């Protein structure tokens, strides 16, 4: 190599061609900059470099929602770039249209649940994480400062009551199903690189928050077994899938606000190994004082939160509260230093402190905007197709044959919208049900519309058409501001439902249209179940789908016209009357709640959904006649498509304990598989059953117990559609 010496006045510079250095060759000003050190060594170094004021500062959660930004864990003097928390339950939320940044928008979480397909949920989440990286690294979209790479998702809460206003945000009422899908979402967001995450999953809301009315002051009360076996189970499964961060819920549990609940430390940190971000929800710090009245003042509340593991506060008031708590010796600096380590662990896993060339996800910056790509549009459409549930199909009215139709009526309040929800991003485009149907039938079929909620116009459209499609349901935000919701049967964040019947005008619309045209199809586009007893008894075809997919209309049309054979399954029990539900605040699900303990006759059972084809089950068997307490068996069953159409079946495995010492569910989901079968095809479906998944929590010994007993294995198409059964011996 030739060295060139250049004289500039009295100064001499030796100019050597630049050669890229490896991390091992670099010289670092601070030890935390060295990616060859362990995460704990790097975090220890960061903590040692901070002033007391900075240590308090990094307890602030940096967040992005509608343009708001908090302080966050950025430390400019050390060159540390922090991160934003950003919403992402079913697509990255970066503001509402038309001012927000568009991102690929999938169907709501309750719809993701109805796919019963953890693989497609993981794929959607992976795209969301990809878009977060792309936006962060694309100059025209990056907002400078902190990176929006901590995504508040998935929601592992359980929809134990269909009156809950935020039902749309969860995957359903079953702990195993929710945990399986939440795990898929975590894996999708974080990626499969062994060293770095694509984005960080921040699971919410820990725990047992499924009432909106009074959520800042109410307590969810239940015993330790339900805590371990039901309410905490989906969160534990998400942690086992790789999540290290979560948000504490507003409510109290057994009288103690979750933001200061000892189980945060005793279960999630000590038992599960959570070591990332544990954040409050917005307003929760003040809520512990003014709502729950658990602490006398903010400094005491802030100290109580830190003592159980909270390391990020989603409110600016925390800073004065923590400072005063230190001054009053309510908390010591070493306690703050211990919890704050989690924020930096996440930062390191995201690669924010490492040279960009080391982090594989930093290469995500070239090419067109992801949401403009055809593959993204197709993925959004596929996810939505998989989420659609066929509830009734009398006399084969569906699928429709457009070659035999001259006219179609499309009517109803939800027929020409894709309703935005508070945790949605900005749609890159939105296909309404009306759009999708028009796209499907083309100019050769006349589409008669009645979109102004005028029943008379809807009836006239139905009379003038070969078939009538009525699209009704709730609006995710009640089409109103915070705390406002006129329809008794609608709900959202801050408001629980006061009724589970359809709005009277919608119910009447169905009756009027059906009277005008018996070939009526009802599409319920909703965030939660409704009591639709009259429609079930009278209308020939009923479909359910959730809100908010950009491909909503196309996917619905694909199902209605048979280009896609529906295989979505319900994730909550649809009851016949509100009288079938226990009191809202009864969190003891053993009191006739969820399919596991409900003793009545549901309108539609958990796991229910129809197809345009039929399936037969045969030859149920297990890989062993006995299941060891530390082992697993494979449950196998043959499933045959006995119809004339290709289709998908969701094979569900339920268990019933035959001799348990404690009260167990009537039945309990322990495995499922969504399988595609061509007409006439037979496949063997294999589902693993682990003994540990049959354990109960012994509150006396504080451990899981697998009993010596007989367990009945039940395989079928829903919780009420068992096809085959077999008993297996568990234990010695």
XYZ file of C-alpha atoms in Angstrom:
732
model
C 0.000 0.000 0.000
C 1.404 3.415 -0.962
C 1.123 6.117 1.687
C 0.724 9.699 0.401
C 1.963 12.582 2.543
C 0.302 15.952 2.040
C 1.635 19.241 3.505
C -0.860 21.919 4.429
C 1.072 24.844 5.871
C 2.633 23.626 9.108
C 0.360 20.557 9.348
C 1.157 17.158 7.943
C -1.482 14.424 7.431
C -0.727 10.838 6.484
C -3.589 9.809 4.171
C -4.195 6.041 4.245
C -6.981 4.480 2.172
C -9.953 3.517 4.406
C -10.360 -0.198 5.065
C -13.516 -1.492 6.679
C -12.842 -2.749 10.184
C -14.458 -5.718 11.823
C -16.039 -5.261 15.249
C -13.010 -6.956 16.791
C -10.672 -4.404 15.177
C -12.644 -1.321 16.148
C -11.710 0.834 19.101
C -14.633 1.722 21.322
C -14.997 4.759 23.517
C -17.339 2.828 25.805
C -17.551 -0.873 26.527
C -21.291 -1.001 25.719
C -20.454 -0.197 22.094
C -18.606 -3.490 21.710
C -20.989 -6.079 20.214
C -18.612 -8.875 21.216
C -19.422 -8.400 24.881
C -22.403 -10.110 26.479
C -25.667 -8.242 26.760
C -25.350 -8.055 30.544
C -21.806 -6.663 30.349
C -22.951 -3.979 27.940
C -25.966 -3.058 30.038
C -23.846 -2.854 33.184
C -21.529 -0.438 31.425
C -24.393 1.780 30.269
C -25.847 1.956 33.766
C -22.443 2.898 35.209
C -22.156 5.853 32.826
C -25.497 7.463 33.655
C -26.119 10.347 35.992
C -28.925 10.053 38.582
C -31.075 12.354 36.450
C -30.522 10.210 33.358
C -31.473 7.083 35.283
C -34.827 8.660 36.048
C -35.178 9.890 32.465
C -34.875 6.429 30.939
C -37.910 5.260 32.904
C -40.007 7.300 30.470
C -41.672 5.331 27.696
C -41.123 6.727 24.224
C -44.262 6.223 22.204
C -45.760 7.166 18.876
C -49.490 7.375 18.408
C -51.110 10.046 16.307
C -48.012 12.243 16.406
C -47.358 12.231 20.170
C -43.863 11.506 21.367
C -42.619 11.035 24.914
C -39.104 11.357 26.363
C -37.913 7.767 25.911
C -34.607 6.054 26.703
C -32.458 8.105 24.314
C -29.100 9.364 25.610
C -27.589 11.762 23.106
C -24.330 12.386 24.973
C -23.554 8.657 24.785
C -24.786 8.283 21.223
C -27.642 6.012 22.347
C -30.697 6.158 20.129
C -33.841 5.043 21.883
C -37.024 3.553 20.536
C -40.721 4.314 20.290
C -43.535 2.065 21.336
C -46.034 1.833 18.484
C -49.386 0.076 18.148
C -49.642 -2.962 15.909
C -52.422 -5.420 16.731
C -53.244 -6.167 13.079
C -50.885 -3.974 11.087
C -48.494 -1.195 11.983
C -50.401 1.847 13.264
C -48.702 5.078 12.174
C -51.657 7.440 12.214
C -55.119 7.550 10.663
C -55.863 8.341 7.027
C -55.478 10.725 5.314
C -52.595 12.137 7.373
C -51.077 8.895 8.630
C -48.452 6.715 6.988
C -50.193 3.862 5.145
C -49.277 0.315 6.137
C -50.618 -3.110 5.223
C -53.799 -3.478 7.276
C -55.004 -6.949 8.245
C -58.291 -7.982 9.829
C -58.769 -7.252 13.538
C -57.279 -9.554 16.163
C -60.584 -11.316 16.775
C -60.556 -12.096 13.043
C -56.968 -13.309 13.212
C -58.182 -15.619 15.959
C -60.960 -16.942 13.742
C -58.393 -18.174 11.227
C -57.261 -20.830 13.724
C -54.022 -20.640 11.770
C -50.889 -19.666 13.735
C -48.799 -19.871 10.557
C -50.782 -17.173 8.731
C -50.874 -15.036 11.891
C -47.097 -15.303 12.109
C -46.787 -14.351 8.453
C -48.934 -11.237 8.942
C -46.915 -10.219 11.994
C -43.664 -10.743 10.112
C -44.853 -8.341 7.438
C -45.780 -5.827 10.103
C -42.302 -6.070 11.600
C -40.755 -5.725 8.163
C -42.719 -2.547 7.521
C -41.641 -1.121 10.872
C -37.989 -1.627 9.912
C -38.578 -0.272 6.414
C -40.202 2.896 7.743
C -37.489 3.341 10.332
C -34.731 3.156 7.726
C -36.339 5.020 4.861
C -35.431 8.660 5.071
C -38.688 10.135 3.847
C -40.624 8.283 6.553
C -38.221 8.203 9.495
C -39.019 10.774 12.152
C -35.526 11.093 13.564
C -34.650 10.402 17.183
C -36.128 7.201 18.513
C -36.883 4.180 16.334
C -40.473 2.851 16.210
C -39.449 -0.757 16.694
C -41.184 -1.766 19.938
C -44.637 -2.929 18.864
C -47.480 -3.198 21.339
C -48.720 -6.579 20.235
C -50.022 -9.185 20.431
C -52.947 -8.826 22.819
C -52.976 -11.958 24.981
C -56.030 -10.904 26.986
C -58.890 -13.381 27.150
C -62.366 -12.544 25.868
C -64.125 -14.276 28.756
C -67.228 -12.034 28.361
C -68.684 -10.991 24.997
C -69.869 -7.700 26.486
C -66.274 -6.522 26.822
C -65.874 -3.398 24.694
C -62.381 -4.365 23.496
C -63.241 -7.907 22.446
C -61.976 -7.077 18.944
C -58.402 -6.821 20.268
C -58.145 -10.383 21.604
C -58.059 -13.810 19.955
C -61.025 -15.248 21.875
C -62.048 -16.929 25.105
C -59.696 -19.927 25.191
C -56.274 -19.755 26.846
C -54.620 -22.417 24.687
C -55.858 -20.943 21.404
C -54.930 -17.404 22.453
C -51.498 -18.465 23.605
C -50.808 -20.407 20.417
C -51.779 -17.482 18.189
C -50.015 -14.929 20.396
C -46.880 -17.055 20.136
C -47.119 -17.028 16.351
C -47.499 -13.252 16.363
C -44.449 -12.847 18.613
C -42.331 -15.033 16.345
C -43.464 -13.076 13.309
C -42.649 -9.674 14.807
C -39.274 -10.659 16.221
C -38.007 -12.836 13.370
C -35.772 -15.877 13.468
C -32.295 -14.336 13.585
C -30.410 -15.890 16.531
C -28.811 -12.586 17.616
C -31.139 -9.745 16.628
C -34.857 -9.058 16.583
C -36.627 -7.546 13.616
C -38.890 -5.712 16.077
C -39.672 -6.252 19.757
C -43.055 -7.647 20.752
C -44.616 -5.924 23.753
C -47.516 -8.128 24.819
C -50.567 -6.538 26.415
C -52.375 -6.218 28.826
C -51.108 -8.275 31.776
C -53.573 -9.405 33.086
C -57.301 -10.244 33.431
C -58.566 -7.001 31.942
C -61.834 -7.735 30.139
C -64.106 -4.998 31.385
C -63.988 -1.363 30.286
C -66.485 0.229 32.638
C -64.530 1.254 35.722
C -61.327 -0.389 34.534
C -59.218 2.226 36.405
C -60.778 1.256 39.723
C -62.181 -2.287 39.438
C -60.607 -5.519 40.612
C -60.626 -8.840 38.734
C -60.930 -11.460 41.459
C -60.264 -15.193 41.146
C -58.215 -17.939 42.741
C -54.607 -18.907 42.142
C -55.510 -21.853 39.939
C -57.392 -19.661 37.477
C -54.508 -17.214 37.553
C -52.015 -19.862 36.479
C -54.192 -22.108 34.331
C -56.298 -19.496 32.524
C -55.564 -15.786 32.815
C -51.761 -15.986 32.790
C -51.457 -18.915 30.382
C -51.497 -16.997 27.040
C -48.890 -14.560 28.357
C -46.682 -17.407 29.535
C -46.913 -19.039 26.118
C -45.976 -15.737 24.435
C -42.937 -15.466 26.709
C -41.953 -19.035 25.868
C -42.135 -18.003 22.190
C -39.568 -15.256 22.799
C -41.406 -12.209 24.126
C -39.536 -10.443 26.931
C -41.727 -7.343 27.273
C -45.299 -6.561 28.199
C -47.707 -3.847 29.341
C -49.398 -4.011 32.736
C -53.185 -3.668 32.726
C -55.271 -0.898 34.330
C -57.353 -3.138 36.574
C -56.516 -4.549 39.963
C -56.226 -8.276 40.585
C -57.581 -9.445 43.923
C -57.510 -5.872 45.183
C -53.998 -4.859 44.065
C -53.553 -2.700 40.922
C -51.697 -4.613 38.225
C -49.186 -1.763 37.929
C -48.032 -2.661 41.450
C -49.058 -6.333 41.582
C -46.360 -8.557 43.119
C -47.028 -11.225 40.470
C -45.193 -9.016 37.967
C -41.975 -9.861 39.786
C -42.908 -13.171 41.379
C -44.315 -14.841 38.245
C -43.209 -13.038 35.088
C -39.671 -12.112 36.165
C -38.730 -14.889 38.594
C -40.678 -17.817 37.141
C -40.824 -16.973 33.434
C -37.594 -15.021 33.034
C -39.073 -11.797 31.594
C -36.207 -9.312 31.440
C -37.201 -6.660 28.905
C -39.666 -3.782 29.048
C -42.461 -3.840 31.625
C -44.480 -0.704 31.025
C -47.506 0.932 32.533
C -50.521 1.757 30.422
C -51.281 5.438 29.875
C -52.778 6.969 33.021
C -52.179 3.891 35.164
C -49.809 5.614 37.598
C -52.356 8.271 38.486
C -55.080 5.623 38.386
C -53.525 3.766 41.307
C -54.011 6.896 43.419
C -57.268 8.448 42.216
C -59.055 5.419 40.776
C -58.033 2.411 42.832
C -57.124 4.591 45.831
C -54.490 1.986 46.636
C -51.659 4.484 47.234
C -51.942 7.825 49.042
C -49.920 9.798 46.494
C -47.960 9.589 43.243
C -44.453 9.160 44.765
C -45.646 6.145 46.768
C -47.406 4.728 43.711
C -44.334 5.189 41.496
C -42.132 3.483 44.082
C -44.618 0.605 44.323
C -44.528 0.160 40.556
C -40.731 0.049 40.352
C -40.542 -2.418 43.223
C -42.532 -5.007 41.236
C -40.541 -4.506 38.019
C -42.084 -1.587 36.100
C -39.294 0.064 34.103
C -41.193 2.347 31.729
C -43.972 4.798 32.550
C -46.366 5.917 29.859
C -47.040 9.275 31.524
C -44.877 12.351 31.943
C -45.957 12.752 35.569
C -43.788 9.796 36.545
C -40.613 11.900 36.606
C -41.540 14.154 39.511
C -43.091 11.178 41.278
C -39.925 9.069 41.028
C -37.724 12.020 42.036
C -39.827 12.627 45.124
C -39.882 8.906 45.912
C -36.071 8.950 45.932
C -35.972 12.042 48.112
C -38.401 10.478 50.595
C -36.463 7.179 50.641
C -39.507 5.325 49.372
C -37.201 3.715 46.843
C -33.441 3.493 46.400
C -31.392 4.159 43.266
C -30.135 0.534 43.055
C -33.762 -0.572 42.640
C -34.147 1.788 39.687
C -30.833 0.628 38.246
C -32.000 -2.978 38.415
C -35.299 -2.498 36.577
C -33.969 -0.079 33.960
C -31.644 -2.754 32.608
C -34.587 -4.278 30.725
C -34.934 -1.280 28.415
C -31.312 -1.559 27.323
C -31.530 -5.325 26.832
C -34.299 -4.700 24.292
C -32.260 -1.948 22.654
C -29.329 -4.323 22.186
C -31.532 -7.111 20.817
C -32.843 -4.642 18.238
C -29.261 -3.890 17.192
C -29.603 -0.182 17.937
C -26.179 -0.014 19.573
C -24.324 -2.038 16.957
C -22.727 -1.149 13.619
C -25.484 -1.256 10.966
C -23.633 -3.770 8.841
C -23.904 -6.316 11.654
C -27.690 -6.110 11.896
C -29.428 -8.002 9.073
C -32.637 -5.978 9.335
C -30.886 -2.680 8.591
C -30.737 -3.790 4.958
C -34.536 -3.404 4.799
C -34.676 -0.041 3.096
C -34.580 -0.511 -0.651
C -37.392 -0.959 -3.134
C -40.973 0.309 -3.214
C -43.110 0.879 -0.134
C -44.025 -2.607 1.164
C -47.758 -1.901 1.271
C -47.766 -1.208 -2.477
C -46.495 -4.669 -3.374
C -48.836 -7.244 -4.865
C -47.681 -9.893 -2.382
C -48.812 -7.697 0.511
C -52.237 -7.228 -1.018
C -52.517 -10.970 -1.572
C -51.458 -11.700 2.006
C -54.058 -9.288 3.412
C -56.670 -10.982 1.228
C -55.647 -14.498 2.270
C -55.696 -13.650 5.977
C -59.179 -12.160 5.581
C -60.434 -15.143 3.592
C -59.249 -17.503 6.326
C -61.002 -15.422 8.997
C -64.515 -15.590 7.508
C -66.907 -17.924 9.329
C -69.901 -19.534 7.617
C -72.580 -19.810 10.329
C -75.518 -21.136 8.301
C -76.106 -22.334 4.747
C -79.559 -23.801 4.246
C -80.348 -25.613 0.997
C -76.964 -24.691 -0.461
C -77.816 -21.033 -1.106
C -74.104 -20.337 -0.885
C -71.917 -20.185 -2.807
C -73.621 -17.942 -5.328
C -73.244 -18.694 -9.026
C -72.879 -15.364 -10.803
C -73.611 -16.990 -14.167
C -77.150 -17.649 -12.921
C -77.740 -14.172 -11.506
C -79.023 -11.086 -13.263
C -79.243 -8.840 -10.207
C -78.066 -8.632 -6.590
C -79.183 -6.340 -3.774
C -76.424 -5.133 -1.430
C -77.893 -3.297 1.543
C -77.182 -2.504 5.168
C -75.268 -0.113 7.392
C -71.919 -1.876 6.964
C -72.181 -2.672 3.250
C -70.126 0.236 1.966
C -67.491 0.881 4.614
C -64.247 -0.487 5.927
C -64.535 0.829 9.441
C -61.348 2.196 11.019
C -60.592 1.223 14.629
C -58.445 2.971 17.205
C -55.561 0.533 16.827
C -55.534 0.453 13.048
C -53.068 2.090 10.744
C -53.921 4.185 7.720
C -55.305 2.030 4.908
C -53.262 2.112 1.697
C -56.666 1.406 0.112
C -59.919 -0.137 1.332
C -62.263 -2.509 -0.520
C -65.776 -2.384 0.946
C -68.225 -5.300 0.698
C -70.057 -3.441 -2.049
C -66.794 -2.856 -3.929
C -65.841 -6.510 -3.627
C -69.182 -7.774 -4.858
C -69.167 -5.391 -7.813
C -65.603 -6.456 -8.652
C -66.670 -10.094 -8.518
C -69.816 -10.009 -10.661
C -68.651 -7.443 -13.208
C -70.946 -5.421 -15.469
C -73.069 -8.396 -16.434
C -74.935 -8.460 -13.102
C -76.894 -5.452 -11.877
C -76.091 -4.473 -8.284
C -78.967 -2.697 -6.544
C -77.809 -0.705 -3.505
C -79.464 0.892 -0.511
C -76.756 2.504 1.544
C -78.521 5.213 3.510
C -80.089 3.002 6.212
C -83.467 3.445 4.524
C -85.390 0.205 5.045
C -87.882 1.069 2.342
C -85.080 1.511 -0.212
C -83.491 -1.732 0.946
C -86.767 -3.582 0.537
C -87.255 -2.219 -2.981
C -83.690 -3.261 -3.888
C -84.349 -6.755 -2.520
C -87.615 -7.092 -4.449
C -85.848 -6.121 -7.672
C -83.009 -8.657 -7.226
C -82.404 -12.369 -7.555
C -80.655 -12.460 -4.172
C -80.221 -9.977 -1.311
C -77.077 -9.511 0.787
C -77.560 -7.626 4.065
C -74.332 -6.392 5.675
C -74.793 -5.181 9.245
C -72.879 -5.028 12.532
C -71.200 -2.644 14.941
C -68.771 0.195 14.245
C -65.421 -0.425 16.024
C -65.313 3.105 17.477
C -69.109 3.557 17.569
C -68.372 6.256 14.990
C -68.075 8.637 17.937
C -65.515 10.213 20.244
C -64.023 8.919 23.471
C -66.573 7.658 25.967
C -69.464 7.945 23.508
C -71.470 5.058 22.080
C -75.157 5.467 21.300
C -75.993 1.897 20.303
C -76.523 -0.264 23.393
C -75.105 -3.334 21.643
C -71.896 -1.628 20.527
C -68.741 -1.258 22.593
C -65.139 -0.128 22.363
C -62.260 0.918 24.574
C -63.758 2.728 27.601
C -67.295 1.340 27.035
C -68.690 -2.153 27.587
C -71.758 -3.349 25.709
C -75.109 -2.902 27.434
C -76.889 -5.313 25.106
C -75.843 -8.212 22.890
C -78.794 -7.937 20.505
C -78.458 -6.357 17.095
C -79.430 -2.718 16.877
C -83.246 -2.703 16.489
C -83.028 -1.007 13.085
C -80.584 -3.661 11.831
C -82.711 -6.502 13.157
C -85.760 -5.019 11.463
C -83.839 -4.567 8.224
C -83.074 -8.291 8.125
C -86.729 -9.143 8.664
C -87.959 -6.671 6.061
C -85.457 -7.743 3.409
C -86.100 -11.438 4.052
C -89.845 -10.853 3.678
C -89.183 -9.115 0.351
C -86.723 -11.750 -0.869
C -86.398 -15.176 0.811
C -83.020 -15.627 -0.877
C -81.375 -13.413 1.731
C -77.804 -13.692 2.996
C -76.875 -11.915 6.222
C -73.259 -10.814 6.703
C -72.482 -9.834 10.279
C -69.391 -7.657 10.274
C -68.612 -7.268 13.937
C -66.097 -7.132 16.759
C -68.051 -9.539 18.957
C -70.977 -11.996 18.943
C -74.633 -11.001 18.721
C -77.803 -12.852 19.653
C -79.256 -13.445 16.183
C -81.873 -16.032 17.090
C -84.469 -14.872 14.555
C -81.965 -14.798 11.711
C -80.682 -18.261 12.606
C -84.216 -19.640 12.597
C -85.357 -17.958 9.376
C -82.609 -16.622 7.092
C -81.049 -19.277 4.845
C -77.412 -18.100 4.946
C -75.336 -16.232 7.563
C -71.669 -15.242 7.507
C -69.531 -13.603 10.168
C -66.358 -11.579 9.685
C -64.395 -9.058 11.724
C -63.604 -5.486 10.688
C -60.809 -3.435 9.263
C -59.007 -5.436 6.574
C -58.010 -3.436 3.508
C -59.140 -6.482 1.470
C -62.419 -6.901 3.354
C -64.718 -6.689 0.344
C -62.670 -8.854 -2.005
C -62.274 -11.625 0.572
C -65.971 -11.570 1.406
C -66.908 -11.781 -2.272
C -64.454 -14.669 -2.724
C -66.375 -16.589 -0.055
C -69.885 -15.622 -1.153
C -69.206 -16.673 -4.741
C -67.247 -19.823 -3.952
C -63.791 -18.810 -5.123
C -62.738 -19.484 -1.542
C -64.275 -22.227 0.586
C -64.712 -20.779 4.103
C -63.023 -22.476 7.055
C -62.980 -19.807 9.753
C -64.079 -20.941 13.211
C -65.627 -19.016 16.086
C -63.390 -18.151 19.027
C -66.141 -17.270 21.490
C -69.379 -18.896 22.537
C -72.358 -17.151 20.920
C -75.186 -17.351 23.466
C -78.915 -17.057 22.804
C -79.623 -14.459 25.475
C -77.814 -11.997 27.711
C -79.413 -13.950 30.558
C -77.004 -16.783 29.711
C -74.102 -14.606 30.860
C -72.943 -14.313 34.482
C -72.496 -10.842 36.015
C -69.891 -8.840 34.086
C -67.460 -8.575 36.987
C -67.569 -12.270 37.862
C -64.074 -13.334 36.805
C -64.531 -16.864 38.137
C -65.114 -18.536 34.782
C -66.228 -21.733 36.523
C -69.528 -19.948 37.091
C -71.052 -20.958 33.740
C -68.629 -18.911 31.629
C -66.873 -19.829 28.343
C -67.375 -23.126 26.539
C -65.310 -24.819 29.245
C -67.968 -24.307 31.921
C -71.127 -23.166 30.105
C -73.972 -25.571 30.868
C -76.580 -24.033 28.574
C -77.289 -24.493 24.885
C -75.361 -21.950 22.796
C -76.550 -20.367 19.593
C -73.153 -21.230 18.092
C -70.495 -23.113 20.074
C -66.834 -22.273 20.430
C -64.865 -23.609 17.459
C -67.925 -23.687 15.182
C -67.892 -22.970 11.454
C -69.272 -24.536 8.275
C -67.823 -25.322 4.854
C -69.113 -25.780 1.314
C -67.922 -29.360 1.538
C -68.191 -32.131 4.149
C -65.606 -34.081 6.133
C -65.506 -37.530 7.708
C -63.272 -38.585 10.627
C -61.954 -42.081 11.215
C -59.304 -44.163 12.992
C -58.539 -42.043 16.062
C -55.384 -43.380 17.693
C -52.475 -42.420 19.920
C -48.798 -43.195 19.570
C -48.849 -44.843 23.008
C -51.549 -46.219 25.310
C -50.085 -44.381 28.292
C -48.827 -40.812 28.628
C -45.893 -40.442 31.006
C -46.008 -37.469 33.357
C -42.993 -35.931 31.651
C -43.765 -37.106 28.135
C -46.043 -36.545 25.168
C -48.051 -38.591 22.718
C -49.176 -37.976 19.174
C -52.912 -38.068 18.613
C -53.690 -39.073 15.021
C -56.939 -39.112 13.079
C -57.822 -39.615 9.427
C -59.890 -36.855 7.858
C -61.531 -37.249 4.457
C -63.125 -34.585 2.284
C -66.361 -36.325 1.346
C -67.777 -33.478 -0.757
C -67.273 -32.224 -4.288
C -65.296 -29.080 -3.460
C -61.764 -28.599 -2.202
C -61.815 -27.213 1.302
C -60.148 -26.838 4.684
C -61.115 -28.410 7.982
C -60.027 -27.244 11.433
C -59.438 -30.429 13.405
C -59.805 -29.742 17.131
C -58.594 -31.833 20.063
C -60.383 -31.442 23.394
C -59.691 -33.251 26.661
C -61.857 -34.168 29.621
C -60.333 -35.298 32.909
C -62.066 -38.433 34.152
C -60.751 -38.676 37.707
C -59.188 -35.388 38.754
C -58.972 -34.400 42.419
C -59.912 -30.822 41.523
C -62.681 -29.257 39.460
C -61.791 -29.320 35.779
C -63.529 -27.919 32.690
C -66.317 -29.830 30.954
C -63.871 -29.941 28.058
C -60.726 -28.042 27.178
C -58.929 -27.364 23.883
C -55.413 -28.835 23.809
C -54.571 -28.957 20.106
C -55.806 -28.051 16.634
C -54.736 -28.156 13.009
C -56.100 -26.366 9.951
C -55.737 -28.807 7.068
C -56.472 -28.407 3.335
C -58.100 -31.328 1.543
C -58.993 -31.719 -2.103
C -62.362 -33.249 -2.928
C -62.178 -36.952 -2.083
C -58.759 -36.659 -0.428
C -57.852 -38.218 2.928
C -55.083 -36.984 5.204
C -53.806 -38.102 8.561
C -53.794 -35.202 10.998
C -51.314 -35.477 13.867
C -51.562 -33.368 17.000
C -48.991 -33.493 19.791
C -50.337 -33.708 23.336
C -47.901 -32.952 26.151
C -48.493 -34.219 29.664
C -47.569 -30.819 31.090
C -50.547 -29.328 29.239
C -52.811 -31.553 31.336
C -51.430 -30.319 34.657
C -53.284 -28.280 37.236
C -51.756 -25.697 39.567
C -51.552 -26.828 43.183
C -51.930 -23.673 45.272
C -50.678 -25.439 48.395
C -47.383 -26.732 46.997
C -47.029 -23.889 44.456
C -46.305 -26.242 41.586
C -47.857 -27.877 38.543
C -49.257 -31.363 39.098
C -49.844 -34.008 36.430
C -52.243 -36.512 37.942
C -52.452 -40.263 37.629
C -55.806 -40.512 35.858
C -57.714 -41.331 32.732
C -58.217 -38.516 30.219
C -60.821 -38.630 27.485
C -59.507 -37.381 24.137
C -62.207 -35.885 21.905
C -61.567 -34.946 18.281
C -63.959 -33.061 16.060
C -64.996 -29.895 14.258
C -65.995 -27.757 17.262
C -66.408 -27.911 21.024
C -69.912 -29.280 20.386
C -69.006 -31.282 17.286
C -66.985 -34.185 18.647
C -66.619 -36.959 16.055
C -64.400 -39.517 17.803
C -63.270 -40.209 21.378
C -60.625 -42.302 23.060
C -59.393 -42.625 26.630
C -55.723 -42.548 27.536
C -54.009 -43.355 30.827
C -51.818 -40.597 32.237
C -49.038 -41.183 34.730
C -47.960 -44.410 36.367
